Amino acid sequence: MNLAELQRIYATPLFDLIERARATFLSHWKKGEVQLCTLLSIKTGGCSEDCAYCAQSARYRTGVRAERLLKTDDVLAVARRARENGSTRFCMGAAWKGVRDGNARFEQVLEIVRAVSQLGMEVCVTLGQLGLSEARKLKEAGVTAYNHNIDTSEEYYSKIVTTHSYSDRLDTIGAVQQADISICCGGIVGMGETELDRLKMLETLTNFDPPPESVPINCLMPMPGTPLENQSPIDVFELVRLIATTRIVLPEAKVRLSAGRARLSKEAQALCLFAGVNSIFYGDKLLTADNPGLDHDRELLSALDLAAQPPFASSQ
Ligand code: SAM
Ligand code: DTB
Ligand code: SF4
């Protein structure tokens, strides 16, 4: 889809936009279901990259300590608990620039994936840059989705990250698609970008072939010590507008309200869910940042009469 068309949809009067997004949602997805995902940082901190939003970059004094890759049994224990709590997708993140075939740490990740994939949940990993041979090995081991965000527009990306480029990100996404793994790709809002930057990001996402299976929309968690620590939160109606537009232009994608729910009221989250969100991270921690706890989310889902989506649900 081109930018002009996206701008036209985005500029629709807000209630008309939400109505259209809701209609799109209802014609593609089962009403009342939301996918619950659990996130685990399997390798925290000490990252070589300089992403201005990230508490795990070794370049900023954020208080996040560099840790070693978790052991398979420890990851399995968390994954089992996630499944018991109703999660149908288990996402593992590593604070690396990327992975390379043949490295001991990559072999260890493959072992973790092989073990977790026996549990019947969708298995997503986010390990940074990779090529086709790494992607094929991950697929063989049981990865069902790879998260690699483009984060913002190409122009704004270079103001946020200098240690790798937007086209590096797109190359990784191409390799993952070639290995027939679903792509989970979205971005962050509230980093000082314009609404136009957000629409340019959406333009890029709609032109993926195939389009992303899921689109995480992260509201910046301003992490102490990072260059973006003092950013003020995005206006909630701008967020809802972006979510509704995403739902309309990517009707078959899971739209995941990812980081930042801890700073949104339950009314704001309800509006996001009505406007097209059908996936959330469940559990009190994201990678290093806070997320609403299980009890809070159980209450919210019950108040909104929403139930957990089964694993591997796709639009009808
Ligand atoms: N190192 C890998 C990478 O960069 O792709 C994987 C982990 S990285 C933490 C995954 C994604 O988390 C980032 O692309 C970004 O979209 C999101 N993220 C990281 N820190 C964030 C923050 N403070 N607020 C919101 N989203 C954040
Ligand atoms: C994504 O888009 N959001 C998740 C997941 N993919 C890996 C990560 C959010 C991280 C929030 C900041 C933190 O926990 O440090
Ligand atoms: Fe490293 Fe990923 Fe954080 Fe960037 S977003 S600093 S690549 S962990």
CSV table of C-alpha atoms and ligand atoms in Angstrom, one decimal:
chain,number,residue,atom,x,y,z
A,1,MET,CA,0.0,0.0,0.0
A,2,ASN,CA,1.3,3.5,-0.7
A,3,LEU,CA,1.8,6.3,1.7
A,4,ALA,CA,-1.0,8.5,0.3
A,5,GLU,CA,-3.6,5.8,0.8
A,6,LEU,CA,-2.4,5.2,4.4
A,7,GLN,CA,-2.6,8.9,5.1
A,8,ARG,CA,-6.1,9.0,3.8
A,9,ILE,CA,-7.2,6.1,6.1
A,10,TYR,CA,-5.4,7.5,9.1
A,11,ALA,CA,-7.0,11.0,8.7
A,12,THR,CA,-10.6,9.5,8.8
A,13,PRO,CA,-12.7,11.0,11.6
A,14,LEU,CA,-11.7,8.9,14.7
A,15,PHE,CA,-15.0,7.2,15.3
A,16,ASP,CA,-15.4,6.3,11.6
A,17,LEU,CA,-11.8,4.9,11.6
A,18,ILE,CA,-12.5,2.8,14.7
A,19,GLU,CA,-15.8,1.5,13.2
A,20,ARG,CA,-14.0,0.5,10.0
A,21,ALA,CA,-11.2,-1.2,12.0
A,22,ARG,CA,-13.8,-3.1,14.1
A,23,ALA,CA,-15.6,-4.2,11.0
A,24,THR,CA,-12.4,-5.4,9.5
A,25,PHE,CA,-11.5,-7.3,12.7
A,26,LEU,CA,-14.9,-9.0,12.9
A,27,SER,CA,-14.8,-10.2,9.3
A,28,HIS,CA,-11.3,-11.8,9.8
A,29,TRP,CA,-11.1,-12.9,13.4
A,30,LYS,CA,-13.2,-14.7,16.0
A,31,LYS,CA,-14.8,-12.1,18.2
A,32,GLY,CA,-13.8,-11.9,21.9
A,33,GLU,CA,-10.4,-13.7,21.6
A,34,VAL,CA,-7.0,-12.2,22.4
A,35,GLN,CA,-3.7,-14.0,22.0
A,36,LEU,CA,-1.7,-14.2,25.3
A,37,CYS,CA,2.0,-14.3,24.8
A,38,THR,CA,4.8,-14.7,27.4
A,39,LEU,CA,8.1,-13.0,26.9
A,40,LEU,CA,11.4,-14.2,28.4
A,41,SER,CA,14.8,-12.6,28.2
A,42,ILE,CA,17.1,-15.6,27.7
A,43,LYS,CA,20.2,-13.4,27.4
A,44,THR,CA,20.0,-10.0,29.1
A,45,GLY,CA,22.1,-6.9,28.8
A,46,GLY,CA,25.7,-6.2,27.5
A,47,CYS,CA,24.6,-5.6,23.9
A,48,SER,CA,27.0,-4.0,21.5
A,49,GLU,CA,24.3,-1.9,19.7
A,50,ASP,CA,23.4,1.7,20.5
A,51,CYS,CA,19.6,1.6,20.1
A,52,ALA,CA,18.6,4.8,22.0
A,53,TYR,CA,15.5,3.2,23.6
A,54,CYS,CA,17.1,0.1,24.9
A,55,ALA,CA,18.1,-0.6,28.5
A,56,GLN,CA,20.2,-3.6,27.4
A,57,SER,CA,22.8,-1.6,25.3
A,58,ALA,CA,26.2,-1.8,27.0
A,59,ARG,CA,26.7,1.9,26.0
A,60,TYR,CA,24.4,3.4,28.5
A,61,ARG,CA,24.4,3.2,32.3
A,62,THR,CA,20.9,1.7,32.8
A,63,GLY,CA,21.5,-0.5,35.8
A,64,VAL,CA,20.8,-3.6,33.7
A,65,ARG,CA,23.6,-6.1,34.2
A,66,ALA,CA,25.0,-8.3,31.4
A,67,GLU,CA,24.0,-11.9,32.1
A,68,ARG,CA,24.8,-15.3,30.4
A,69,LEU,CA,22.5,-17.2,28.2
A,70,LEU,CA,19.9,-19.1,30.4
A,71,LYS,CA,20.1,-22.8,30.7
A,72,THR,CA,17.6,-24.9,28.7
A,73,ASP,CA,16.0,-26.3,31.9
A,74,ASP,CA,15.4,-22.9,33.4
A,75,VAL,CA,13.8,-21.7,30.1
A,76,LEU,CA,11.6,-24.8,30.0
A,77,ALA,CA,10.4,-24.2,33.5
A,78,VAL,CA,9.3,-20.6,32.6
A,79,ALA,CA,7.7,-21.9,29.4
A,80,ARG,CA,5.7,-24.6,31.2
A,81,ARG,CA,4.4,-22.0,33.7
A,82,ALA,CA,3.5,-19.7,30.8
A,83,ARG,CA,1.4,-22.5,29.2
A,84,GLU,CA,-0.3,-23.2,32.5
A,85,ASN,CA,-1.2,-19.6,32.8
A,86,GLY,CA,-2.9,-19.6,29.4
A,87,SER,CA,-0.2,-18.3,27.1
A,88,THR,CA,-0.2,-19.8,23.6
A,89,ARG,CA,2.9,-18.1,22.4
A,90,PHE,CA,6.3,-18.1,24.0
A,91,CYS,CA,8.8,-15.4,22.9
A,92,MET,CA,12.5,-15.5,23.8
A,93,GLY,CA,14.7,-12.5,23.4
A,94,ALA,CA,18.4,-12.1,23.4
A,95,ALA,CA,20.4,-8.9,23.7
A,96,TRP,CA,22.7,-9.6,20.7
A,97,LYS,CA,23.5,-7.8,17.5
A,98,GLY,CA,22.9,-11.1,15.9
A,99,VAL,CA,23.7,-14.8,15.7
A,100,ARG,CA,26.0,-16.8,13.5
A,101,ASP,CA,25.7,-20.5,12.5
A,102,GLY,CA,28.4,-22.6,14.2
A,103,ASN,CA,28.7,-20.4,17.3
A,104,ALA,CA,28.3,-22.3,20.6
A,105,ARG,CA,25.7,-19.8,21.8
A,106,PHE,CA,23.6,-20.3,18.6
A,107,GLU,CA,23.8,-24.1,19.1
A,108,GLN,CA,22.6,-23.5,22.7
A,109,VAL,CA,19.7,-21.4,21.4
A,110,LEU,CA,18.8,-24.2,19.0
A,111,GLU,CA,18.7,-26.7,21.9
A,112,ILE,CA,16.4,-24.4,23.9
A,113,VAL,CA,14.1,-24.0,20.9
A,114,ARG,CA,14.0,-27.8,20.4
A,115,ALA,CA,12.9,-28.3,24.0
A,116,VAL,CA,10.4,-25.4,24.1
A,117,SER,CA,8.8,-26.4,20.8
A,118,GLN,CA,7.7,-29.7,22.4
A,119,LEU,CA,5.2,-27.8,24.6
A,120,GLY,CA,2.7,-27.1,21.8
A,121,MET,CA,2.9,-23.3,22.0
A,122,GLU,CA,3.9,-21.0,19.2
A,123,VAL,CA,7.7,-20.4,19.5
A,124,CYS,CA,9.0,-17.0,18.7
A,125,VAL,CA,12.6,-15.8,19.1
A,126,THR,CA,14.2,-12.4,18.7
A,127,LEU,CA,18.0,-12.8,18.4
A,128,GLY,CA,19.0,-9.8,16.2
A,129,GLN,CA,20.6,-10.1,12.7
A,130,LEU,CA,20.8,-13.5,10.9
A,131,GLY,CA,21.2,-15.0,7.4
A,132,LEU,CA,19.5,-17.8,5.6
A,133,SER,CA,21.4,-20.7,7.1
A,134,GLU,CA,20.7,-19.5,10.6
A,135,ALA,CA,17.0,-19.0,9.8
A,136,ARG,CA,16.8,-22.5,8.3
A,137,LYS,CA,18.3,-24.1,11.4
A,138,LEU,CA,15.9,-22.2,13.6
A,139,LYS,CA,13.0,-23.4,11.5
A,140,GLU,CA,14.2,-27.0,11.8
A,141,ALA,CA,14.5,-26.6,15.5
A,142,GLY,CA,10.9,-25.6,15.8
A,143,VAL,CA,10.7,-21.8,15.7
A,144,THR,CA,7.4,-20.7,14.3
A,145,ALA,CA,7.9,-16.9,14.3
A,146,TYR,CA,10.9,-14.5,14.3
A,147,ASN,CA,10.6,-11.0,15.8
A,148,HIS,CA,12.6,-8.3,14.2
A,149,ASN,CA,11.2,-4.8,14.3
A,150,ILE,CA,11.9,-2.0,11.9
A,151,ASP,CA,10.9,0.2,14.8
A,152,THR,CA,10.1,3.4,12.9
A,153,SER,CA,10.6,5.1,9.4
A,154,GLU,CA,13.8,4.6,7.6
A,155,GLU,CA,14.7,8.3,8.0
A,156,TYR,CA,14.1,8.3,11.8
A,157,TYR,CA,15.8,5.0,12.4
A,158,SER,CA,19.2,6.5,11.7
A,159,LYS,CA,18.5,9.0,14.5
A,160,ILE,CA,17.8,6.2,17.0
A,161,VAL,CA,20.4,3.6,16.0
A,162,THR,CA,23.8,4.0,14.4
A,163,THR,CA,25.5,0.6,14.8
A,164,HIS,CA,23.3,-1.1,12.2
A,165,SER,CA,21.1,0.1,9.4
A,166,TYR,CA,17.5,-0.1,8.3
A,167,SER,CA,18.6,-2.2,5.4
A,168,ASP,CA,20.4,-4.7,7.7
A,169,ARG,CA,17.0,-5.1,9.4
A,170,LEU,CA,15.2,-5.7,6.1
A,171,ASP,CA,17.9,-8.2,5.0
A,172,THR,CA,17.3,-10.3,8.2
A,173,ILE,CA,13.6,-10.2,7.6
A,174,GLY,CA,14.1,-11.4,4.0
A,175,ALA,CA,16.2,-14.3,5.2
A,176,VAL,CA,13.6,-15.3,7.8
A,177,GLN,CA,10.8,-15.2,5.1
A,178,GLN,CA,13.0,-17.3,2.8
A,179,ALA,CA,13.2,-20.0,5.5
A,180,ASP,CA,9.4,-20.0,5.7
A,181,ILE,CA,9.2,-18.6,9.3
A,182,SER,CA,6.5,-16.2,10.1
A,183,ILE,CA,7.6,-12.6,10.6
A,184,CYS,CA,6.7,-10.6,13.7
A,185,CYS,CA,7.6,-7.0,12.8
A,186,GLY,CA,6.5,-3.7,14.1
A,187,GLY,CA,7.9,-0.8,16.0
A,188,ILE,CA,8.0,1.7,18.8
A,189,VAL,CA,5.9,4.8,19.2
A,190,GLY,CA,6.8,7.7,21.4
A,191,MET,CA,10.5,8.1,20.5
A,192,GLY,CA,10.0,11.7,19.2
A,193,GLU,CA,9.0,10.5,15.7
A,194,THR,CA,6.2,12.2,13.8
A,195,GLU,CA,2.9,10.7,12.8
A,196,LEU,CA,4.2,10.6,9.3
A,197,ASP,CA,7.2,8.4,10.4
A,198,ARG,CA,4.7,6.0,11.9
A,199,LEU,CA,2.8,5.8,8.6
A,200,LYS,CA,6.0,5.3,6.7
A,201,MET,CA,6.8,2.4,9.0
A,202,LEU,CA,3.3,1.0,8.2
A,203,GLU,CA,3.9,1.5,4.5
A,204,THR,CA,7.0,-0.7,4.7
A,205,LEU,CA,5.2,-3.3,6.7
A,206,THR,CA,2.3,-3.5,4.2
A,207,ASN,CA,4.8,-4.0,1.4
A,208,PHE,CA,6.4,-7.1,2.9
A,209,ASP,CA,5.8,-10.2,0.9
A,210,PRO,CA,4.1,-12.0,2.6
A,211,PRO,CA,2.8,-9.4,5.0
A,212,PRO,CA,3.9,-9.8,8.7
A,213,GLU,CA,2.0,-12.5,10.6
A,214,SER,CA,2.1,-10.2,13.7
A,215,VAL,CA,2.8,-6.6,14.3
A,216,PRO,CA,4.0,-5.5,17.7
A,217,ILE,CA,3.2,-1.9,18.6
A,218,ASN,CA,5.4,-0.9,21.5
A,219,CYS,CA,4.9,2.3,23.4
A,220,LEU,CA,8.3,3.5,24.4
A,221,MET,CA,9.2,2.5,28.0
A,222,PRO,CA,11.6,5.4,28.8
A,223,MET,CA,14.4,3.4,30.5
A,224,PRO,CA,16.5,5.4,32.9
A,225,GLY,CA,20.0,5.9,31.6
A,226,THR,CA,19.1,5.7,27.9
A,227,PRO,CA,19.1,8.8,25.6
A,228,LEU,CA,15.3,8.5,25.5
A,229,GLU,CA,14.7,8.4,29.2
A,230,ASN,CA,12.8,11.7,29.3
A,231,GLN,CA,10.5,11.2,26.4
A,232,SER,CA,6.9,12.0,27.2
A,233,PRO,CA,4.2,9.3,26.4
A,234,ILE,CA,2.4,9.3,23.1
A,235,ASP,CA,-1.1,10.8,23.0
A,236,VAL,CA,-3.6,7.9,23.4
A,237,PHE,CA,-5.7,8.9,20.5
A,238,GLU,CA,-2.7,8.9,18.2
A,239,LEU,CA,-2.0,5.4,19.4
A,240,VAL,CA,-5.6,4.3,18.8
A,241,ARG,CA,-5.5,5.9,15.3
A,242,LEU,CA,-2.3,4.0,14.5
A,243,ILE,CA,-3.8,0.7,15.8
A,244,ALA,CA,-7.0,1.1,13.9
A,245,THR,CA,-5.1,1.9,10.7
A,246,THR,CA,-2.9,-1.1,11.2
A,247,ARG,CA,-5.9,-3.3,11.6
A,248,ILE,CA,-7.5,-2.0,8.4
A,249,VAL,CA,-4.4,-2.3,6.2
A,250,LEU,CA,-3.1,-5.6,7.7
A,251,PRO,CA,-6.4,-7.4,8.4
A,252,GLU,CA,-4.8,-10.9,8.8
A,253,ALA,CA,-2.0,-9.8,11.2
A,254,LYS,CA,-2.1,-10.2,14.9
A,255,VAL,CA,-1.8,-6.7,16.2
A,256,ARG,CA,0.1,-6.9,19.5
A,257,LEU,CA,-0.1,-4.1,22.0
A,258,SER,CA,3.4,-4.9,23.3
A,259,ALA,CA,5.6,-2.6,25.6
A,260,GLY,CA,3.9,0.2,27.4
A,261,ARG,CA,0.7,-1.2,28.7
A,262,ALA,CA,1.9,-0.6,32.2
A,263,ARG,CA,1.5,3.1,31.5
A,264,LEU,CA,-1.9,2.9,29.9
A,265,SER,CA,-5.1,3.1,31.8
A,266,LYS,CA,-7.5,0.1,31.5
A,267,GLU,CA,-9.9,2.3,29.5
A,268,ALA,CA,-7.1,3.2,27.1
A,269,GLN,CA,-6.3,-0.5,26.7
A,270,ALA,CA,-9.9,-1.3,26.1
A,271,LEU,CA,-10.1,1.2,23.3
A,272,CYS,CA,-6.9,-0.3,21.8
A,273,LEU,CA,-8.5,-3.7,22.0
A,274,PHE,CA,-11.7,-2.5,20.4
A,275,ALA,CA,-9.7,-0.7,17.6
A,276,GLY,CA,-8.0,-3.9,16.5
A,277,VAL,CA,-5.5,-5.2,19.0
A,278,ASN,CA,-5.8,-9.0,19.4
A,279,SER,CA,-2.6,-9.9,21.1
A,280,ILE,CA,-0.8,-8.9,24.3
A,281,PHE,CA,2.2,-9.9,26.5
A,282,TYR,CA,1.0,-11.6,29.6
A,283,GLY,CA,3.1,-11.6,32.8
A,284,ASP,CA,4.7,-8.9,35.0
A,285,LYS,CA,8.0,-8.5,33.1
A,286,LEU,CA,8.7,-7.8,29.4
A,287,LEU,CA,12.4,-8.2,28.8
A,288,THR,CA,13.7,-5.8,31.5
A,289,ALA,CA,10.7,-3.4,31.8
A,290,ASP,CA,7.5,-3.8,33.8
A,291,ASN,CA,4.3,-5.1,32.4
A,292,PRO,CA,0.9,-5.3,34.2
A,293,GLY,CA,0.8,-8.4,36.4
A,294,LEU,CA,-1.3,-11.5,35.7
A,295,ASP,CA,-4.0,-10.6,38.2
A,296,HIS,CA,-4.4,-7.2,36.7
A,297,ASP,CA,-4.7,-8.6,33.2
A,298,ARG,CA,-7.1,-11.4,34.2
A,299,GLU,CA,-9.3,-8.8,35.7
A,300,LEU,CA,-9.1,-6.6,32.6
A,301,LEU,CA,-9.8,-9.6,30.2
A,302,SER,CA,-12.7,-10.7,32.3
A,303,ALA,CA,-14.2,-7.2,32.5
A,304,LEU,CA,-14.0,-7.0,28.8
A,305,ASP,CA,-15.4,-10.6,28.3
A,306,LEU,CA,-12.3,-11.6,26.3
A,307,ALA,CA,-10.8,-15.1,26.3
A,308,ALA,CA,-7.4,-16.5,25.4
A,309,GLN,CA,-7.0,-17.4,21.7
A,310,PRO,CA,-5.9,-21.0,20.9
A,311,PRO,CA,-2.4,-21.5,19.6
A,312,PHE,CA,-1.8,-21.1,15.8
A,313,ALA,CA,-5.0,-19.3,15.3
A,314,SER,CA,-5.1,-17.4,12.0
A,315,SER,CA,-7.6,-15.1,10.4
A,316,GLN,CA,-10.5,-16.9,8.9
B,1,SAM,N1,18.4,-7.6,20.0
B,1,SAM,C1,17.3,-8.0,19.3
B,1,SAM,C2,16.9,-6.9,18.3
B,1,SAM,O1,17.2,-5.7,18.5
B,1,SAM,O2,16.1,-7.2,17.4
B,1,SAM,C3,16.1,-8.5,20.1
B,1,SAM,C4,15.7,-7.8,21.3
B,1,SAM,S1,15.1,-6.1,21.2
B,1,SAM,C5,15.0,-5.7,22.9
B,1,SAM,C6,13.4,-6.3,20.6
B,1,SAM,C7,12.6,-5.1,20.4
B,1,SAM,O3,12.1,-4.6,21.7
B,1,SAM,C8,13.2,-3.9,19.8
B,1,SAM,O4,13.3,-4.0,18.4
B,1,SAM,C9,12.2,-2.8,20.2
B,1,SAM,O5,11.2,-2.7,19.3
B,1,SAM,C10,11.6,-3.3,21.5
B,1,SAM,N2,12.1,-2.5,22.7
B,1,SAM,C11,13.3,-2.5,23.3
B,1,SAM,N3,13.4,-1.6,24.3
B,1,SAM,C12,12.2,-1.0,24.3
B,1,SAM,C13,11.7,0.1,25.1
B,1,SAM,N4,12.4,0.6,26.0
B,1,SAM,N5,10.4,0.5,24.9
B,1,SAM,C14,9.6,-0.1,23.9
B,1,SAM,N6,10.1,-1.1,23.1
B,1,SAM,C15,11.3,-1.5,23.3
B,2,DTB,C1,8.6,-6.5,20.8
B,2,DTB,O1,8.2,-5.9,19.8
B,2,DTB,N1,8.4,-6.1,22.0
B,2,DTB,C2,9.0,-7.0,23.0
B,2,DTB,C3,9.4,-8.2,22.0
B,2,DTB,N2,9.2,-7.6,20.7
B,2,DTB,C4,10.7,-8.8,22.2
B,2,DTB,C5,10.1,-6.4,23.7
B,2,DTB,C6,9.6,-5.2,24.5
B,2,DTB,C7,10.8,-4.8,25.3
B,2,DTB,C8,10.5,-3.6,26.3
B,2,DTB,C9,11.7,-3.1,27.0
B,2,DTB,C10,12.3,-4.1,28.0
B,2,DTB,O2,11.6,-5.0,28.5
B,2,DTB,O3,13.5,-3.9,28.2
B,3,SF4,FE1,20.8,-4.7,21.5
B,3,SF4,FE2,18.3,-5.3,20.5
B,3,SF4,FE3,18.6,-3.6,22.6
B,3,SF4,FE4,19.4,-2.9,20.1
B,3,SF4,S1,17.3,-3.4,20.8
B,3,SF4,S2,20.6,-2.6,22.1
B,3,SF4,S3,20.2,-4.8,19.3
B,3,SF4,S4,19.1,-5.8,22.6
